[in-house]
XYZ file of C-alpha atoms in Angstrom:
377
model
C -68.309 129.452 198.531
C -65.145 128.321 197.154
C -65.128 125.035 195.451
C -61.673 123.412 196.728
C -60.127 120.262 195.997
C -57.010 118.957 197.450
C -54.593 116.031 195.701
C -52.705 114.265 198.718
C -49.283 112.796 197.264
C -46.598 111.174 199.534
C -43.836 113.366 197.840
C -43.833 115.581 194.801
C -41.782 113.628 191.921
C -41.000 116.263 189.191
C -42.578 114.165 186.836
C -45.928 115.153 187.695
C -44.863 118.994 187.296
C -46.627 119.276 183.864
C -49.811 116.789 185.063
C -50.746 119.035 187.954
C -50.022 122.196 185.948
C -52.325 121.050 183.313
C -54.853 120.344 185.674
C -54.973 123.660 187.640
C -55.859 125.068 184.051
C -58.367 123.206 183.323
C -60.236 123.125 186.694
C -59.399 126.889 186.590
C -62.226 127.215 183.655
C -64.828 125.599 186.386
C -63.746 127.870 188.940
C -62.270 125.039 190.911
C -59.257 125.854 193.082
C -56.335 123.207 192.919
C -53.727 122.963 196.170
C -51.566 119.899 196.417
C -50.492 118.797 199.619
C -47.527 116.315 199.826
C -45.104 115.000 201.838
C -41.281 115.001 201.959
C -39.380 112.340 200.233
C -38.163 109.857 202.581
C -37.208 106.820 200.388
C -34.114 105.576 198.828
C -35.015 106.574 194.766
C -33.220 109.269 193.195
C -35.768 111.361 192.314
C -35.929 114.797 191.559
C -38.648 116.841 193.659
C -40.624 119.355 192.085
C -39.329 123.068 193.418
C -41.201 125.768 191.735
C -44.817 125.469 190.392
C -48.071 127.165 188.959
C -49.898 125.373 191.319
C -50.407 125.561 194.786
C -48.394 123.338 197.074
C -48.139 122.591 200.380
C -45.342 120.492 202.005
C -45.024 118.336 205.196
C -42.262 116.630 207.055
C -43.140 113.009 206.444
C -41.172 110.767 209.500
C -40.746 107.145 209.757
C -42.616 105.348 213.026
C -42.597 101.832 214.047
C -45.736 100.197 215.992
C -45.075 96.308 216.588
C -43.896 94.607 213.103
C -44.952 97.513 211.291
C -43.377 100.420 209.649
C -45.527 103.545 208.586
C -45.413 107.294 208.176
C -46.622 110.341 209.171
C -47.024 113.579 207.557
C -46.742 115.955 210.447
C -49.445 118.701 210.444
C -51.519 117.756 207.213
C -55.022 116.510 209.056
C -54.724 119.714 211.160
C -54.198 121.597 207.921
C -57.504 119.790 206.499
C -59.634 120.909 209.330
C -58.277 124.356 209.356
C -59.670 124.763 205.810
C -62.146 121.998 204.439
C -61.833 120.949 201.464
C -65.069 120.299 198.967
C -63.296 117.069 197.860
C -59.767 115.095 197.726
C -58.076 113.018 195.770
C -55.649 110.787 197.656
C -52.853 108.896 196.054
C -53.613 106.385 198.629
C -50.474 104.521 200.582
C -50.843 101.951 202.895
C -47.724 102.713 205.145
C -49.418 106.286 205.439
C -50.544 106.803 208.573
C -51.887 110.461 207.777
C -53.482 109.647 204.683
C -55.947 107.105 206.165
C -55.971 110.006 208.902
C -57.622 112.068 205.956
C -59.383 109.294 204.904
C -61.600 109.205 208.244
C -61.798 112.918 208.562
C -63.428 113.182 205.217
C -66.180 110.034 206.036
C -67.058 111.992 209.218
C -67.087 115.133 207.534
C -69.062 113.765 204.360
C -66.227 114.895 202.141
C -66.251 113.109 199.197
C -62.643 111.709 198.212
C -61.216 109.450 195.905
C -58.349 107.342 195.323
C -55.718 107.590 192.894
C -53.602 103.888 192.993
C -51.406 101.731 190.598
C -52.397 98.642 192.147
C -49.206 97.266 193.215
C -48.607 94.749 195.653
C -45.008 94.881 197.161
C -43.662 90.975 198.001
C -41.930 91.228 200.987
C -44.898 91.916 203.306
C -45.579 88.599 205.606
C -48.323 86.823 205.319
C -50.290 88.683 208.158
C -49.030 92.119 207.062
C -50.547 91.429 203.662
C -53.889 90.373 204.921
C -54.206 93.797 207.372
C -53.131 95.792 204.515
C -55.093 94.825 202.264
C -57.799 94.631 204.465
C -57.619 98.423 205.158
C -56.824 99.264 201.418
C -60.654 97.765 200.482
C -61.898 99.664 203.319
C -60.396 102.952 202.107
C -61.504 102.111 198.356
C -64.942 100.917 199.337
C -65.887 103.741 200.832
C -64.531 106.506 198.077
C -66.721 108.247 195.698
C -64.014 107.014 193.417
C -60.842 104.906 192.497
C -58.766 106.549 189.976
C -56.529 103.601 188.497
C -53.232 103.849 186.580
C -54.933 101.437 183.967
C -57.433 98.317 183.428
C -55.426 95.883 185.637
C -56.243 97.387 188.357
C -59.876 98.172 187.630
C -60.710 94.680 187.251
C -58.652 93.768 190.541
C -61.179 96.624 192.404
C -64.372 94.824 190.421
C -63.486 91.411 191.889
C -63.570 93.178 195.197
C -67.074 94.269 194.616
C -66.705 97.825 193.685
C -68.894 99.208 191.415
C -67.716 99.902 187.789
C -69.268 103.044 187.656
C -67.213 104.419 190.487
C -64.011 103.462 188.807
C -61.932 105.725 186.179
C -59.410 105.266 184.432
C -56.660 107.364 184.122
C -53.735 105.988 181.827
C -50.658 107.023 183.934
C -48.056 108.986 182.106
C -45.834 112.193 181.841
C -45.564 114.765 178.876
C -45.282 112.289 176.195
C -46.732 114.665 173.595
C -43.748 117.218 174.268
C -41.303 113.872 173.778
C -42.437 113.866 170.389
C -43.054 116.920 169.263
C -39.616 117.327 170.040
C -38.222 114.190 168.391
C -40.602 114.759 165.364
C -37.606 115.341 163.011
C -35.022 112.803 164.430
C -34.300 109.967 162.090
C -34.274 106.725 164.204
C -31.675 103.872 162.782
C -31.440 100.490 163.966
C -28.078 98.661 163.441
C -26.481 95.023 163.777
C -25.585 95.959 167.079
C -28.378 95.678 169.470
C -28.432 98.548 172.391
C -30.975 97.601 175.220
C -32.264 100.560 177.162
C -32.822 100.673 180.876
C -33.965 103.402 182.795
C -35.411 103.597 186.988
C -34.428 103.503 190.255
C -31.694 101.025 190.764
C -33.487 99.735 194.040
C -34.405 95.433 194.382
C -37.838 95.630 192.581
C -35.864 96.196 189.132
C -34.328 92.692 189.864
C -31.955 93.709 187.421
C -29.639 90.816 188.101
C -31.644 88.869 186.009
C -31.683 91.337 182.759
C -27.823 91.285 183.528
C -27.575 87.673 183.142
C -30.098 87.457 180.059
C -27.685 90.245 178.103
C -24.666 87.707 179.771
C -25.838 84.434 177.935
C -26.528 86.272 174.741
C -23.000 88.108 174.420
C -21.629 84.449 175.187
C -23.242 83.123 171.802
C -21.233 85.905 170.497
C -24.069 87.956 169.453
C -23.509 92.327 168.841
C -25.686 93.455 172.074
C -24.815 95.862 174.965
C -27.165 97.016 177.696
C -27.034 100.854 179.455
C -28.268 101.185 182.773
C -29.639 104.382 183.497
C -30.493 105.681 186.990
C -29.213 105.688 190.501
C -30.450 104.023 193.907
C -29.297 101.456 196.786
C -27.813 98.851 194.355
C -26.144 101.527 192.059
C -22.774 99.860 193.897
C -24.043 96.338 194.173
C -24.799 96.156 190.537
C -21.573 97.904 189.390
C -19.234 95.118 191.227
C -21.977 92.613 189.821
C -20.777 93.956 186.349
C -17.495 93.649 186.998
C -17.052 90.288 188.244
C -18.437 89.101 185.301
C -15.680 91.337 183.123
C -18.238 92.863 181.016
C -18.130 96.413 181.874
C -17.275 97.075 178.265
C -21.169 95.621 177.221
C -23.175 95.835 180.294
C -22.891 99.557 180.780
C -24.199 101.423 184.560
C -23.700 105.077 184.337
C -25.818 106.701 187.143
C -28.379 108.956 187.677
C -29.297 111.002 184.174
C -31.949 113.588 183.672
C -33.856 115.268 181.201
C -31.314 116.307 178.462
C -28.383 113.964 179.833
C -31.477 110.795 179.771
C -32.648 112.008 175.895
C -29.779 110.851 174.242
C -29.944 107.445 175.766
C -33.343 107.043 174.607
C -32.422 107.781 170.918
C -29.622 106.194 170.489
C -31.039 102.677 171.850
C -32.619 99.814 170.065
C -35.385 97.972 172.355
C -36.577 99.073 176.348
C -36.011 96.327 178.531
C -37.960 96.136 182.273
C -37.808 93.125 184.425
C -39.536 94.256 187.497
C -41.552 96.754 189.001
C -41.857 100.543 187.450
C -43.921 102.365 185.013
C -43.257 105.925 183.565
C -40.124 104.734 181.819
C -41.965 102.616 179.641
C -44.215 105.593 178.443
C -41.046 107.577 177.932
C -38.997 104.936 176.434
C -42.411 104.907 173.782
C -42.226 108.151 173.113
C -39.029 108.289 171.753
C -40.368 105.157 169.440
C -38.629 102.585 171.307
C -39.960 98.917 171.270
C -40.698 97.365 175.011
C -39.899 94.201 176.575
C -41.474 94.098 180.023
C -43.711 92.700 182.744
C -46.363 94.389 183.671
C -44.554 96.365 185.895
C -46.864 99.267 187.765
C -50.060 97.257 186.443
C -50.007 99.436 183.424
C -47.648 97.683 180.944
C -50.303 95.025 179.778
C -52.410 98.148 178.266
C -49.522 99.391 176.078
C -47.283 97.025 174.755
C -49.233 93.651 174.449
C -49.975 93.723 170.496
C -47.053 95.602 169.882
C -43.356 94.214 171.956
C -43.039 91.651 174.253
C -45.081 91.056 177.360
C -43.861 88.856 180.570
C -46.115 87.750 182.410
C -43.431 86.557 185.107
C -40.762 89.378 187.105
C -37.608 88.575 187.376
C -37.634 85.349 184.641
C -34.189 85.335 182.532
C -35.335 82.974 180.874
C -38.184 85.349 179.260
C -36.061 88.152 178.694
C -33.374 86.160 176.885
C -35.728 84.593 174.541
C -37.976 87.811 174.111
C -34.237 89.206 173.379
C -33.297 86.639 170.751
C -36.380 87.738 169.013
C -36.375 90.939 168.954
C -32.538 90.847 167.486
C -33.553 88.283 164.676
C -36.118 90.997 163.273
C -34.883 92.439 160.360
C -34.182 96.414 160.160
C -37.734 96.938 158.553
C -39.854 95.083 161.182
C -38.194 97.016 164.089
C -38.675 100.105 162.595
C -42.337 99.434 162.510
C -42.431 98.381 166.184
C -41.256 101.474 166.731
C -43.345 103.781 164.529
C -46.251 101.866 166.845
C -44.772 102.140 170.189
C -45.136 105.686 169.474
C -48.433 105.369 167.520
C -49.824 103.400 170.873
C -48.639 105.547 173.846
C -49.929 108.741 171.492
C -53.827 106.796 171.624
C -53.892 105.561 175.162
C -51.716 107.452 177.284
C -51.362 111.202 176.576
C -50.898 113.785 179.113
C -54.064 115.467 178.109
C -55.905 112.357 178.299
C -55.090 112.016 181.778
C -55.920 115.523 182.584
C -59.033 114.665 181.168
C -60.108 111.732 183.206
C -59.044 113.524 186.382
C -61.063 116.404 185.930
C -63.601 114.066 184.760
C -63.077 112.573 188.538
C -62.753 116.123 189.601
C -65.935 117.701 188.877
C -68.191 113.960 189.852
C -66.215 114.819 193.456
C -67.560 118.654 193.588
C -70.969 117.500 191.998
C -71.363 114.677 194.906
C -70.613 117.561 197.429
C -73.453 119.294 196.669
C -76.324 116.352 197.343
């Protein structure tokens, strides 16, 4: 018999391109057959989908639906496409608002599939009171009853231990992209910090960036007359809101927004900035933003964040607080040339020990293979 596994993703960023391509090779050497299914991207980020692929892929028109105060989707056609061909196990990058997915979810406890769940953690804020608590209350459900929980990093595990879920059903699996290629190929560029200090952003420009606040921390400092711009990288709902933002205050010559960049357009961003600054909710930037050796001020964004910069950068542990990134801004610019050139050597040093590609491969095939192995009891 075939041993199958399917990954269950809500769209298919092209970030993960190089994860799941790993991945099919190295389940391929246990004879383990890979197929993502996904849905179609429905949101409001400007992100680039993945098109062609090693792996197997199957997509599914994902549609909005409304049922009282709530809002959830629907992946037309994936739970008949599960019981048309079974699966030995699944990994599900578990939503909430995903109708289909706890769909899958319910199959594979019926069926005695064994799945896990692959999950940041993140709470959004602007779920009521009452939302929250039915949310959450099916979340623990769903994670309770995995074989699993994949995490994105240690925040999260302890949030699933205080729920009472064993720690031997819980992996970690740093999330990241290709940062090994990111500096392989920066391995002979010669990074210089100046006077001038260029803070880096890059995301979605979408209300969970609350990137009015990073606005007005880069504000108060250039009116103490201080050398400091700020790039904004990235495109999204407030692209507009934030440019006329920008321009009431007259500073479109510091506080830079130029739009959606990617891959070769986004490198040179990266290298020719001084310090990575994230006041909200995100992730992958950070790990990319390391890469290229950059030093990180940031919350803890995706739940991730806490395991790679505190030690090394500047860690909020508030969103949103100006306050935090002005002073964490201050100090970072008072450094001299030699101590932010060793922040960088170790932002690069760090994301190289705790979240490589392969290492992530590694823990989900470790995941993998526990799925297939529980299968067979």
């Amino acid at each position: 018999m075939d041993k199958r596994i399917y990954y269950i993703y809500t769209n298919l960023p092209s970030y993960r391109n190089d994860f799941f391509k790993k991945l099919l090779e190295k389940l391929g050497e246990d004879n383990i057959k890979l197929e993502v299914l996904y849905g179609t991207k429905i949101d409001n980020k400007v992100i680039p989908q993945i098109d062609k692929s090693s792996f197997c892929k199957k997509i599914f028109l994902s549609k909005f639906h409304r049922l009282l105060f709530f809002n959830f989707v629907k992946m037309s056609g994936l739970l008949n496409y599960i019981k048309k061909s079974p699966p030995q196990a699944c990994v599900i990058s578990y939503v909430s608002t995903n109708l289909s997915m706890l769909n899958v979810v319910l199959y594979c406890l019926r069926h005695k599939i064994p799945y896990a769940t692959w999950r940041c953690g993140y709470n959004r804020p602007d779920y009521s009171s009452l939302q929250e608590k039915i949310r959450n209350a099916i979340i623990t459900f769903v994670e309770k009853k995995a074989a699993y929980n994949i995490t994105y990093g240690s925040f999260y595990q302890q949030e699933l231990i205080k729920k009472g879920i064993s720690e031997k059903k819980i992996i970690i699996a740093q999330n990241t992209i290709n940062i090994e290629s990111i500096i392989e190929e920066n391995r002979n560029y010669d990074k210089k910090f100046t006077d001038k200090t260029r803070v880096l952003f890059v995301g979605a420009l979408i209300k969970g960036k609350l990137l009015y606040s990073s606005i007005d921390a880069v504000k108060k400092i250039i009116e103490e007359g201080y050398a400091i711009s700020f790039t904004i990288v990235g495109g999204g709902e407030m692209l507009d809101e934030l440019h006329r933002y920008v321009t009431s205050l007259q500073l479109q010559d510091k506080i830079k927004i130029v739009g959606p960049k990617f891959k070769d357009e986004v490198k040179e961003y990266f290298r020719t900035s001084d310090v990575f600054l994230l006041a909200g909710t995100g992730g992958l930037a950070i790990n990319e933003a390391m890469a290229y050796g950059l030093p990180i001020i940031s919350t803890n964004a995706d739940g991730t964040a806490c395991d790679l910069i505190k030690g090394n950068g500047y860690y909020m542990d508030a969103f949103g607080d100006t306050h935090l990134q002005y002073k964490y801004l201050k100090s970072f610019m008072h450094l001299s040339q030699e101590e932010k050139q060793q922040m960088s050597e170790k932002s690069k040093q760090i994301i190289q020990q705790k979240a490589s590609l392969e290492n992530m491969v590694y823990k989900h095939v470790e995941a993998c293979l526990n799925l297939i192995n529980k299968n067979k009891i």
